[in-house]
Short mmCIF file of C-alpha atoms and ligand atoms in Angstrom, two decimals:
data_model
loop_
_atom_site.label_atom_id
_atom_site.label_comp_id
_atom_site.label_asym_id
_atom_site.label_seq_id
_atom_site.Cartn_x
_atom_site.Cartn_y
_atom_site.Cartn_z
CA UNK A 1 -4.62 -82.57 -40.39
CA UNK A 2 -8.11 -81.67 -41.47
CA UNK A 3 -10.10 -79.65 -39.79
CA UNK A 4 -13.75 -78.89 -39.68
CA UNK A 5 -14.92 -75.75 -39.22
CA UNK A 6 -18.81 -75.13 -38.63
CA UNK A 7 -19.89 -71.40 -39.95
CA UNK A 8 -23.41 -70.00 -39.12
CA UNK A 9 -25.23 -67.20 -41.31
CA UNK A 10 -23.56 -68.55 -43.60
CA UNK A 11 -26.02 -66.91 -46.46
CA UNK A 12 -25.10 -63.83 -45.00
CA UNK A 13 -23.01 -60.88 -45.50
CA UNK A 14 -19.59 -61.38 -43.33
CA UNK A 15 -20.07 -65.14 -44.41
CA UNK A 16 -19.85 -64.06 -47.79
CA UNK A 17 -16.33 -61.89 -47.45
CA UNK A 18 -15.46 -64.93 -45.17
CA UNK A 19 -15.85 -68.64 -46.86
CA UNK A 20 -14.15 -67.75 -49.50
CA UNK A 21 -10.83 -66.84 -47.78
CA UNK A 22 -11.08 -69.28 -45.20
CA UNK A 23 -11.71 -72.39 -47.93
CA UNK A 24 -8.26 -71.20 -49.33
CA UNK A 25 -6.49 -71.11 -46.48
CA UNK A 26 -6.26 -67.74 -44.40
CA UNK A 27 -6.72 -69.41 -41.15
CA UNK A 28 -5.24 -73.14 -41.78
CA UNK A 29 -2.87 -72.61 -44.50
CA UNK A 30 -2.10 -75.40 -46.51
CA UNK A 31 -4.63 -78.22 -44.25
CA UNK A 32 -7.41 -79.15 -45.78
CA UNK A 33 -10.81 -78.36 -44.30
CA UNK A 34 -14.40 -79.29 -44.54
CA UNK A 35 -16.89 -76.49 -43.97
CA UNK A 36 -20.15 -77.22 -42.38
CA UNK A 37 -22.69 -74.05 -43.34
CA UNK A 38 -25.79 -73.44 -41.29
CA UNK A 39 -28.81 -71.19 -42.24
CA UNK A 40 -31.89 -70.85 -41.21
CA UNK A 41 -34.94 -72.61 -43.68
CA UNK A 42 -35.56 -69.11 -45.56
CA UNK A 43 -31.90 -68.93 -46.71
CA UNK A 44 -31.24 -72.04 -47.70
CA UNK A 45 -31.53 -71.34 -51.61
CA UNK A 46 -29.21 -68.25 -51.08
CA UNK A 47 -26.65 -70.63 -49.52
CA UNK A 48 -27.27 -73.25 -52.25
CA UNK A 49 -25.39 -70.26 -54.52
CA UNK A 50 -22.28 -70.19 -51.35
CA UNK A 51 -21.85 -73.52 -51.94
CA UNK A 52 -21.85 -73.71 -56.01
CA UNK A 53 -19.08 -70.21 -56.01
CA UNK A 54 -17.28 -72.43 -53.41
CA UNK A 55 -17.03 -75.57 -55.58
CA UNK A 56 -16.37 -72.91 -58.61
CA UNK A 57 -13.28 -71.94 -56.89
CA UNK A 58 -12.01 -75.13 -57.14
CA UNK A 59 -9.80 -74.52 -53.47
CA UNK A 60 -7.35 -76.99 -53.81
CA UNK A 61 -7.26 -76.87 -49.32
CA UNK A 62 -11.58 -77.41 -49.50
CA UNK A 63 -11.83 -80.70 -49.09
CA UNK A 64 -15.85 -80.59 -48.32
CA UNK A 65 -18.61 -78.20 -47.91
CA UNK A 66 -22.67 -78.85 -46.79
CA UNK A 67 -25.54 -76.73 -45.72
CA UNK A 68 -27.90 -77.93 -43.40
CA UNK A 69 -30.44 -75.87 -40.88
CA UNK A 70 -29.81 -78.34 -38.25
CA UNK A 71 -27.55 -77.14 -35.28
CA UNK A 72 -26.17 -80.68 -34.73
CA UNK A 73 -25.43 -82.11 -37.94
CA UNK A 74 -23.36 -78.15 -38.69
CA UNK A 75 -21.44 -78.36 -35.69
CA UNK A 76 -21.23 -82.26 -35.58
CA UNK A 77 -17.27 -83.40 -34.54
CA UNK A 78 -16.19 -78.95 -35.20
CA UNK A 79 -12.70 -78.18 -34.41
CA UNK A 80 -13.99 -74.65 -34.41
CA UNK A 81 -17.08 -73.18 -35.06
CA UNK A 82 -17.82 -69.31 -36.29
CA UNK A 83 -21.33 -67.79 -34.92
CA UNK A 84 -21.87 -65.38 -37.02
CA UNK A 85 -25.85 -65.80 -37.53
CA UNK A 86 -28.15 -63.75 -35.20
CA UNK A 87 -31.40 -62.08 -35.19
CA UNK A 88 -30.83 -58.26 -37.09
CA UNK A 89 -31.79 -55.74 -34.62
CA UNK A 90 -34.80 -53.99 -36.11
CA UNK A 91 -36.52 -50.54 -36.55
CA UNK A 92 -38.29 -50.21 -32.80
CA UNK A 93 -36.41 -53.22 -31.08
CA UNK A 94 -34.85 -52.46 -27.43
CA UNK A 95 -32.05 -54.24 -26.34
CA UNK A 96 -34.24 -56.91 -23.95
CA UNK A 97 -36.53 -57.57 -27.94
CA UNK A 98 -32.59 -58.43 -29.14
CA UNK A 99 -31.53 -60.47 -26.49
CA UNK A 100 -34.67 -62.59 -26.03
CA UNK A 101 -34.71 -63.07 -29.92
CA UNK A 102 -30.77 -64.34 -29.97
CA UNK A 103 -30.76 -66.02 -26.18
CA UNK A 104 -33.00 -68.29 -28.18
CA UNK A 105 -30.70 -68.67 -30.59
CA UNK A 106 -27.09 -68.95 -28.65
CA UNK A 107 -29.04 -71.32 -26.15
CA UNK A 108 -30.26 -74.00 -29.17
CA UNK A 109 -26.58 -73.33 -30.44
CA UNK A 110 -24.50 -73.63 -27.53
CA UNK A 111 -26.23 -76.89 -26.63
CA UNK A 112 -26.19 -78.96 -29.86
CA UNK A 113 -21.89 -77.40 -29.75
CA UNK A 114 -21.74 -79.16 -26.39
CA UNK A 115 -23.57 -82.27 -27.64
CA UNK A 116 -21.95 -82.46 -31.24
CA UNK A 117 -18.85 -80.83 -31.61
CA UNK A 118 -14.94 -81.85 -30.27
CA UNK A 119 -15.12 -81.22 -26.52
CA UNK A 120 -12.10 -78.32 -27.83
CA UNK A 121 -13.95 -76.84 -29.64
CA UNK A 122 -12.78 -73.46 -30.47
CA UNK A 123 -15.92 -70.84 -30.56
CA UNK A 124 -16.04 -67.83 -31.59
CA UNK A 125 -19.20 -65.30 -31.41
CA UNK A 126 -19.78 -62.45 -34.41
CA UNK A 127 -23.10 -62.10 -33.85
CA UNK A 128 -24.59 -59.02 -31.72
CA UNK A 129 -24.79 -58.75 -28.73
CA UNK A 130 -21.69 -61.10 -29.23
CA UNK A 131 -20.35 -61.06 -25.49
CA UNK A 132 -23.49 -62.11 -24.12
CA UNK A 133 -24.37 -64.38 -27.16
CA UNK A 134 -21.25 -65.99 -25.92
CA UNK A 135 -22.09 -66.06 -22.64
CA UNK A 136 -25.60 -67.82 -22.98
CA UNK A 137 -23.98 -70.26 -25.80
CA UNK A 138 -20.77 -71.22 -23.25
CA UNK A 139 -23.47 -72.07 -20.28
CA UNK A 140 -25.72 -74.28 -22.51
CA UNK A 141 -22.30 -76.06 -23.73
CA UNK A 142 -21.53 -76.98 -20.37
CA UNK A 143 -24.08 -78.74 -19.02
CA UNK A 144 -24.57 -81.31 -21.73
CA UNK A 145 -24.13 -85.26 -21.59
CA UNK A 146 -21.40 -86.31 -24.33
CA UNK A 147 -20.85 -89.59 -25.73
CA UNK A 148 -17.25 -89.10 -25.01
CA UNK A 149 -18.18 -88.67 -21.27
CA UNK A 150 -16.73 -85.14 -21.42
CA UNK A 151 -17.58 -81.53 -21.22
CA UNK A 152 -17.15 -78.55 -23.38
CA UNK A 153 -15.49 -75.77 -20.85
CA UNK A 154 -16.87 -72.34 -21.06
CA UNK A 155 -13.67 -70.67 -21.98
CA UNK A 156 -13.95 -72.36 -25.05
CA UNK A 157 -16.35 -69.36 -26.41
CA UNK A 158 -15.10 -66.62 -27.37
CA UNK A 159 -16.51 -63.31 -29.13
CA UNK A 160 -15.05 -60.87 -31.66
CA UNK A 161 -13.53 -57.68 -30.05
CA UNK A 162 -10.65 -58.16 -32.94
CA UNK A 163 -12.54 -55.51 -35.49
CA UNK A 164 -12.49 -52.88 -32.78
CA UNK A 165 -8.32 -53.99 -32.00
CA UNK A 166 -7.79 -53.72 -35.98
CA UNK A 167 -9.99 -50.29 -36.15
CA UNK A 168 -7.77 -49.02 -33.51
CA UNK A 169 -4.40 -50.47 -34.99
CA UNK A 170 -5.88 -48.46 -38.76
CA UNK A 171 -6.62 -45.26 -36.83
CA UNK A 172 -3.51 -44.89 -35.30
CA UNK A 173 -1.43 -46.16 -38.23
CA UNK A 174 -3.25 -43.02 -40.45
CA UNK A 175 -2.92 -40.50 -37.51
CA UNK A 176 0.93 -41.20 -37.45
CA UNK A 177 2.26 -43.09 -40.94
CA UNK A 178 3.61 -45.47 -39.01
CA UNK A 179 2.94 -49.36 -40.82
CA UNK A 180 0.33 -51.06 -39.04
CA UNK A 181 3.09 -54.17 -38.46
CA UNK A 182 4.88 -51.96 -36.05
CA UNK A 183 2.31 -51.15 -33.86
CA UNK A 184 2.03 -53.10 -30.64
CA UNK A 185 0.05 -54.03 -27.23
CA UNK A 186 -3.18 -52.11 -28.37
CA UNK A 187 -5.95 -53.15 -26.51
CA UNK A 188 -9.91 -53.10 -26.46
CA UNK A 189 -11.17 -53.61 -22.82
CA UNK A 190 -14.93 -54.50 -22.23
CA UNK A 191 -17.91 -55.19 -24.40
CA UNK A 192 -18.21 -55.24 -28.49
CA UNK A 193 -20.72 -51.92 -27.86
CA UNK A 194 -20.15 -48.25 -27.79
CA UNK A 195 -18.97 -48.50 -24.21
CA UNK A 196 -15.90 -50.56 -25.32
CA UNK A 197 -12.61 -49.10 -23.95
CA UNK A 198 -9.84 -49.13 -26.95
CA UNK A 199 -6.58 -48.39 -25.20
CA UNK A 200 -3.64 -46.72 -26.51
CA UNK A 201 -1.19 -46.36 -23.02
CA UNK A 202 1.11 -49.46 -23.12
CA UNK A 203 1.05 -49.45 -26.92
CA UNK A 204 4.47 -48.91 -28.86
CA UNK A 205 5.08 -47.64 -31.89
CA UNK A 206 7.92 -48.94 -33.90
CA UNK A 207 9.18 -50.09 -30.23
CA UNK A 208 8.72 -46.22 -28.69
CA UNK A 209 5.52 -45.41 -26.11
CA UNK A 210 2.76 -44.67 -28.15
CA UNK A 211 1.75 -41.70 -25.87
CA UNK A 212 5.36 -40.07 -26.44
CA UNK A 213 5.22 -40.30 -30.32
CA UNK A 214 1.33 -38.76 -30.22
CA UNK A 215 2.71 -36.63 -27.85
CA UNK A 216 5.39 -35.03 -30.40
CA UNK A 217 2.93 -34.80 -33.49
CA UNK A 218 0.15 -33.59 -31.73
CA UNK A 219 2.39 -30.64 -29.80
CA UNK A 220 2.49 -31.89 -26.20
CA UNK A 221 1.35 -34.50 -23.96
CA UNK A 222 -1.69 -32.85 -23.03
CA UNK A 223 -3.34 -32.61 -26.43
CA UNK A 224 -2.05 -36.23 -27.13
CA UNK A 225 -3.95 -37.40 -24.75
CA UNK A 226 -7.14 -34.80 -25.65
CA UNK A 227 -6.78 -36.49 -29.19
CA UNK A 228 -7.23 -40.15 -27.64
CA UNK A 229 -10.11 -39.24 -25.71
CA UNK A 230 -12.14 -36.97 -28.05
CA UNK A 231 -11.58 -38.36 -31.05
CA UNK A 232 -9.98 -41.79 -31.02
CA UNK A 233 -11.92 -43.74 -28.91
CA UNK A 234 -15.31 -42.82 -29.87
CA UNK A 235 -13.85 -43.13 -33.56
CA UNK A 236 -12.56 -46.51 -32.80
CA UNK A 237 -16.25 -47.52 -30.71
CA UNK A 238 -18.35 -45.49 -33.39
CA UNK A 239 -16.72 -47.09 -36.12
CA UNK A 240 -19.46 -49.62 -37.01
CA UNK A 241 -22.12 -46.88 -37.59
CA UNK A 242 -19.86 -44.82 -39.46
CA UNK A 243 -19.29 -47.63 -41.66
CA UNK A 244 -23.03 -48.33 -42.05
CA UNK A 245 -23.63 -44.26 -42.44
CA UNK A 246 -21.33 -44.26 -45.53
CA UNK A 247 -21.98 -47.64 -46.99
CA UNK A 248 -25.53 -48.30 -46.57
CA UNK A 249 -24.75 -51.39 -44.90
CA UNK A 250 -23.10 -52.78 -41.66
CA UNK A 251 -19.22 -53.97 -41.93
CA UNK A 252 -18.93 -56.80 -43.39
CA UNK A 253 -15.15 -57.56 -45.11
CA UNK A 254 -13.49 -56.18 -41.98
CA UNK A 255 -15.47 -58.06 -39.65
CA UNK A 256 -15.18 -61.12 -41.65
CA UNK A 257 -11.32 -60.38 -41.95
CA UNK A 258 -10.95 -59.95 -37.99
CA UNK A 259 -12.85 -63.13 -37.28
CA UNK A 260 -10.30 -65.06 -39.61
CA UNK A 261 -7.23 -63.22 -37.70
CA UNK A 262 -8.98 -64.26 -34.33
CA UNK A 263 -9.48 -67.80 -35.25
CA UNK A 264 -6.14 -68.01 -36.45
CA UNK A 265 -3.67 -66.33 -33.68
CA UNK A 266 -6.15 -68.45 -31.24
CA UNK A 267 -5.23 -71.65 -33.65
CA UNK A 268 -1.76 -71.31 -34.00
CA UNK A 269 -0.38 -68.23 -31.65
CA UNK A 270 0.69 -64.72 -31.40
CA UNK A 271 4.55 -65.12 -31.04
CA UNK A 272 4.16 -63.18 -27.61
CA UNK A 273 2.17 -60.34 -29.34
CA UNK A 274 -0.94 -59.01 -27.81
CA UNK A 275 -4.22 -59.32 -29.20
CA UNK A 276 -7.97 -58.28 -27.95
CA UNK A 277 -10.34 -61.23 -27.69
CA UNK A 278 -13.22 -61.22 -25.48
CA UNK A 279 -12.61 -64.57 -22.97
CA UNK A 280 -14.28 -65.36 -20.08
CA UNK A 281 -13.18 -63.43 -17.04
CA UNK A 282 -12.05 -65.49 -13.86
CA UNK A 283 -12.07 -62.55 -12.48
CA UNK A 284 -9.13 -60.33 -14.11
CA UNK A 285 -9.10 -56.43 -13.74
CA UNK A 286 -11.92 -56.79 -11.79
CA UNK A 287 -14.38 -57.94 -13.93
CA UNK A 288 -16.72 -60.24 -12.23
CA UNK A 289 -15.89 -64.31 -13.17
CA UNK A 290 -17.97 -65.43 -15.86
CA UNK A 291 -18.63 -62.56 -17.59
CA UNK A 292 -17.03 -62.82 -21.78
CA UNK A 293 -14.98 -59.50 -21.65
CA UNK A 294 -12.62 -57.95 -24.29
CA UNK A 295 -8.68 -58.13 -22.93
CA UNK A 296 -5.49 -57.75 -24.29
CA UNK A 297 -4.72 -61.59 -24.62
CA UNK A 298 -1.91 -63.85 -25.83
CA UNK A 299 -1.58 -67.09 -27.06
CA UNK A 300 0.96 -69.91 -26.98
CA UNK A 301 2.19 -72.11 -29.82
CA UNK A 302 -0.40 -74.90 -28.28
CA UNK A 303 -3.30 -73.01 -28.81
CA UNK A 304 -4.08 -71.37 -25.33
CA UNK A 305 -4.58 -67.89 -24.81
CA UNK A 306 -3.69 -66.06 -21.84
CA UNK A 307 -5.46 -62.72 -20.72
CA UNK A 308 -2.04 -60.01 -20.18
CA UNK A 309 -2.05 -59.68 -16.51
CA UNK A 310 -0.53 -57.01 -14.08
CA UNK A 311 -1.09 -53.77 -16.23
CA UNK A 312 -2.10 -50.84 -14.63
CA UNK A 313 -5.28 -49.07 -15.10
CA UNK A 314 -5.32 -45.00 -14.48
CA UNK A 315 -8.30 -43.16 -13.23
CA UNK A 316 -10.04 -42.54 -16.77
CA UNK A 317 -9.42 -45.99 -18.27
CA UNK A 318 -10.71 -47.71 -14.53
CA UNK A 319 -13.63 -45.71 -15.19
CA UNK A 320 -14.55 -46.39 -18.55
CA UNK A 321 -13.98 -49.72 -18.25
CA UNK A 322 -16.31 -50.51 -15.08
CA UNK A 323 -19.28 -48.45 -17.58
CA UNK A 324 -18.39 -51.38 -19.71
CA UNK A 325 -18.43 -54.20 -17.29
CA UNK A 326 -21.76 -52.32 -15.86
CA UNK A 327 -22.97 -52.75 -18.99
CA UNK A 328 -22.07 -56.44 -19.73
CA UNK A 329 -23.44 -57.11 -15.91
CA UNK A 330 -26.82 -55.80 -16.61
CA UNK A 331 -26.94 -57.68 -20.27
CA UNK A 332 -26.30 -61.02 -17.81
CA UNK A 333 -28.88 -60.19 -15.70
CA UNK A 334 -31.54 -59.69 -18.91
CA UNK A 335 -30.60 -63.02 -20.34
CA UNK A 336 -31.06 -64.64 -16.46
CA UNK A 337 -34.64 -62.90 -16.00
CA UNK A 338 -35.68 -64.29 -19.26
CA UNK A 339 -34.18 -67.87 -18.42
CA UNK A 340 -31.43 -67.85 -20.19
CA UNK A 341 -28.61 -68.64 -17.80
P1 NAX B 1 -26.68 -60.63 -42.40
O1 NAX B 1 -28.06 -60.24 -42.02
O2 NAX B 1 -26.16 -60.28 -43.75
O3 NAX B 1 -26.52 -62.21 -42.25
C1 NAX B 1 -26.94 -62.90 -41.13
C2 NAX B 1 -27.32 -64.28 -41.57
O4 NAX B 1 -27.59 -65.04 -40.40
C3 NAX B 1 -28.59 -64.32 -42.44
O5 NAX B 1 -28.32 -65.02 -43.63
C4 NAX B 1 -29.58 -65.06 -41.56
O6 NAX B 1 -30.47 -65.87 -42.32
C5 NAX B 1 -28.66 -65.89 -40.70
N1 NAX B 1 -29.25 -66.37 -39.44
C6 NAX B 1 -30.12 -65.72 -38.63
N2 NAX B 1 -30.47 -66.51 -37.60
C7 NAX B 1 -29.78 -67.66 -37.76
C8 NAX B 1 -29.75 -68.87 -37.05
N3 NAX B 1 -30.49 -69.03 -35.95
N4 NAX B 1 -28.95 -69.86 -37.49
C9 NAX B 1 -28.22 -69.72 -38.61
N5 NAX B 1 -28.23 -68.60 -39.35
C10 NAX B 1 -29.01 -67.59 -38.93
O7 NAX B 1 -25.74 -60.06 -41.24
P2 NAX B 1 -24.16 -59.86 -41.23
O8 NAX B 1 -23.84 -58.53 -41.77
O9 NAX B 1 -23.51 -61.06 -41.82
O10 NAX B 1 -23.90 -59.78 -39.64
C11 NAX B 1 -24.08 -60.89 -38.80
C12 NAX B 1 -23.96 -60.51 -37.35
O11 NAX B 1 -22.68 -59.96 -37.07
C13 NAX B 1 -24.95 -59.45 -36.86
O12 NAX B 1 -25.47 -59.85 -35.59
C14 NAX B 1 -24.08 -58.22 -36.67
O13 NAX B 1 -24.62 -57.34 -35.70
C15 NAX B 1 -22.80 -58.84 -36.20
N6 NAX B 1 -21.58 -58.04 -36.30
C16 NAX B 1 -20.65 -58.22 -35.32
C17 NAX B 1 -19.42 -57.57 -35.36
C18 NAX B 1 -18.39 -57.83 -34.31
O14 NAX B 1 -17.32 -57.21 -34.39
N7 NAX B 1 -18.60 -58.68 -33.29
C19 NAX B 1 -19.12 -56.58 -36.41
C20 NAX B 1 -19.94 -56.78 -37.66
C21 NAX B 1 -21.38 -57.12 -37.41
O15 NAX B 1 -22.09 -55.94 -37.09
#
């Protein structure tokens, strides 16, 4: 089967960490695909160079890639698409300045996806603030005419919360030796922002409670549980700026690498293991329908994911978590007052 994959910022840097590995295969193994690269006019010479180191790696699994700066012809017949592009947030810039600059963008987007691409599409949103990018894509999706008389659903956009889940899965692996294959059910909750919840209570380690084994190398439960909330979670939420304090640039190979993981366990499934994707609430854990929230997810062998239900939330995580969905719910409202949704 060949797929084709549409990839936006594609002159940019998590494109740059990404093409490469996902023309030879990380996501779709041994299918073929055909990559359709979108930029806007001022990078197009910078992508001309993509495309020559992609033909220079001779991929055996590329069967095609093109560059255009036309929504509909990139995401024209996708199987998936990765939004990666978005307007940088710059020096003086409040979060309305950001959101009106990339509503514009994730509106034009989302409604050449629901005109152009397969009505299952599979979408997933890199670019900041990726929830709500989401969000405002999914909505202008959904309301278009298609040829094929159907619609694009909603829940087929996604956005990244799988750096943050892979953060959290490197943190803990460090703090306790442990491989990072034998850490399970570790979850981000909420938005991709500093409010974001990462949650350590149901995980296991090597198939014990996560709390009891922090619990014996930290010297008691108490202290275990001091470590997860003063240091691990606003590690795991302030990792981004860390990154971009010590490297003089925002993350670029991880993010790139936890797109491909996301596209992939969404693809092909999770053999029953949890992941963190931001999906669109219908109205799980209390987070309003509608709203694209992070949740521990899983996905079947056919390719649909499932947000974990039934876990229970204590006190502190409850609490943290509606700051979050607060959060997402007033960054739904912006994009509504300026005409977004
Ligand atoms: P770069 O500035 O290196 O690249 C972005 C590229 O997007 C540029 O080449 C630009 O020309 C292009 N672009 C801008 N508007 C476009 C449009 N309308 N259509 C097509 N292309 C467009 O940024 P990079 O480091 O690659 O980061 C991209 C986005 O990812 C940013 O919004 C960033 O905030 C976000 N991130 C999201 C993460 C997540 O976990 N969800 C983590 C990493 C990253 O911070």
């Amino acid at each position: 089967m060949t797929r084709t994959i549409a990839v936006t910022g594609a002159a940019g840097s998590i494109a740059y960490s990404l093409l490469f590995r996902l023309a030879a295969g990380a996501v779709y193994g041994q299918e073929p695909v055909r990559l359709r690269l979108l930029e806007v006019p001022q990078a197009v010479e910078r992508l001309q160079g993509v495309l020559m180191e992609l033909a220079d790696c001779a991929y055996p699994t590329l069967l095609e890639a093109t560059a255009t700066t036309d929504p509909d012809e990139a995401f024209a017949d996708a199987d998936a698409a990765l939004l990666i592009g978005a307007a940088p947030r710059k020096e003086g810039m409040d979060r309305a300045d950001l959101l009106r600059r990339n509503g514009e963008v994730f509106r034009a987007q989302g409604a050449a996806l629901g005109r152009s691409a397969t009505a299952d599409v599979r979408v997933v949103v890199v670019g900041n603030p990726a929830n709500t990018n989401a969000l405002i894509a999914a909505h202008h999706a959904s309301v278009q005419e298609r040829a094929d008389g159907r619609r694009v659903d909603p829940s087929r956009f996604t956005a990244l919360t799988r750096l943050d889940h892979n953060r959290a899965l490197g943190m803990v692996a460090q703090k306790t030796g442990a491989p990072v294959d034998t850490i399970e059910r570790v979850t981000i909750w909420g938005n991709h922002s500093n409010t974001q919840v990462p949650d350590l209570t149901d995980a296991l380690i090597d198939g014990r409670s996560a709390p009891a084994v922090l619990a014996d190398l930290c010297g008691g439960a108490e202290r275990a549980r001091a470590w997860v909330t003063d240091e691990f979670i606003p590690a795991v939420a302030g990792r981004g700026a860390a990154v971009i304090s010590a490297r003089g640039a925002s993350s670029a190979a991880s993010a790139a690498a936890a797109a491909l993981d996301h596209l992939r366990d969404w693809t092909f499934g999770t053999n029953g293991a949890r992941v963190s994707m931001a999906v669109r609430s219908t109205g799980e854990y209390g987070v309003p329908a509608g709203l694209v929230s992070s949740f521990p997810c899983t996905v079947d062998t056919s390719g649909a994911y499932q947000i974990v239900e039934g876990l229970v939330l204590d006190d502190a995580r409850r609490s943290l978590l509606d700051d979050s969905v607060a959060e997402l719910t007033a960054e739904r409202e912006d994009a509504a007052a300026l005409g977004f949704l």
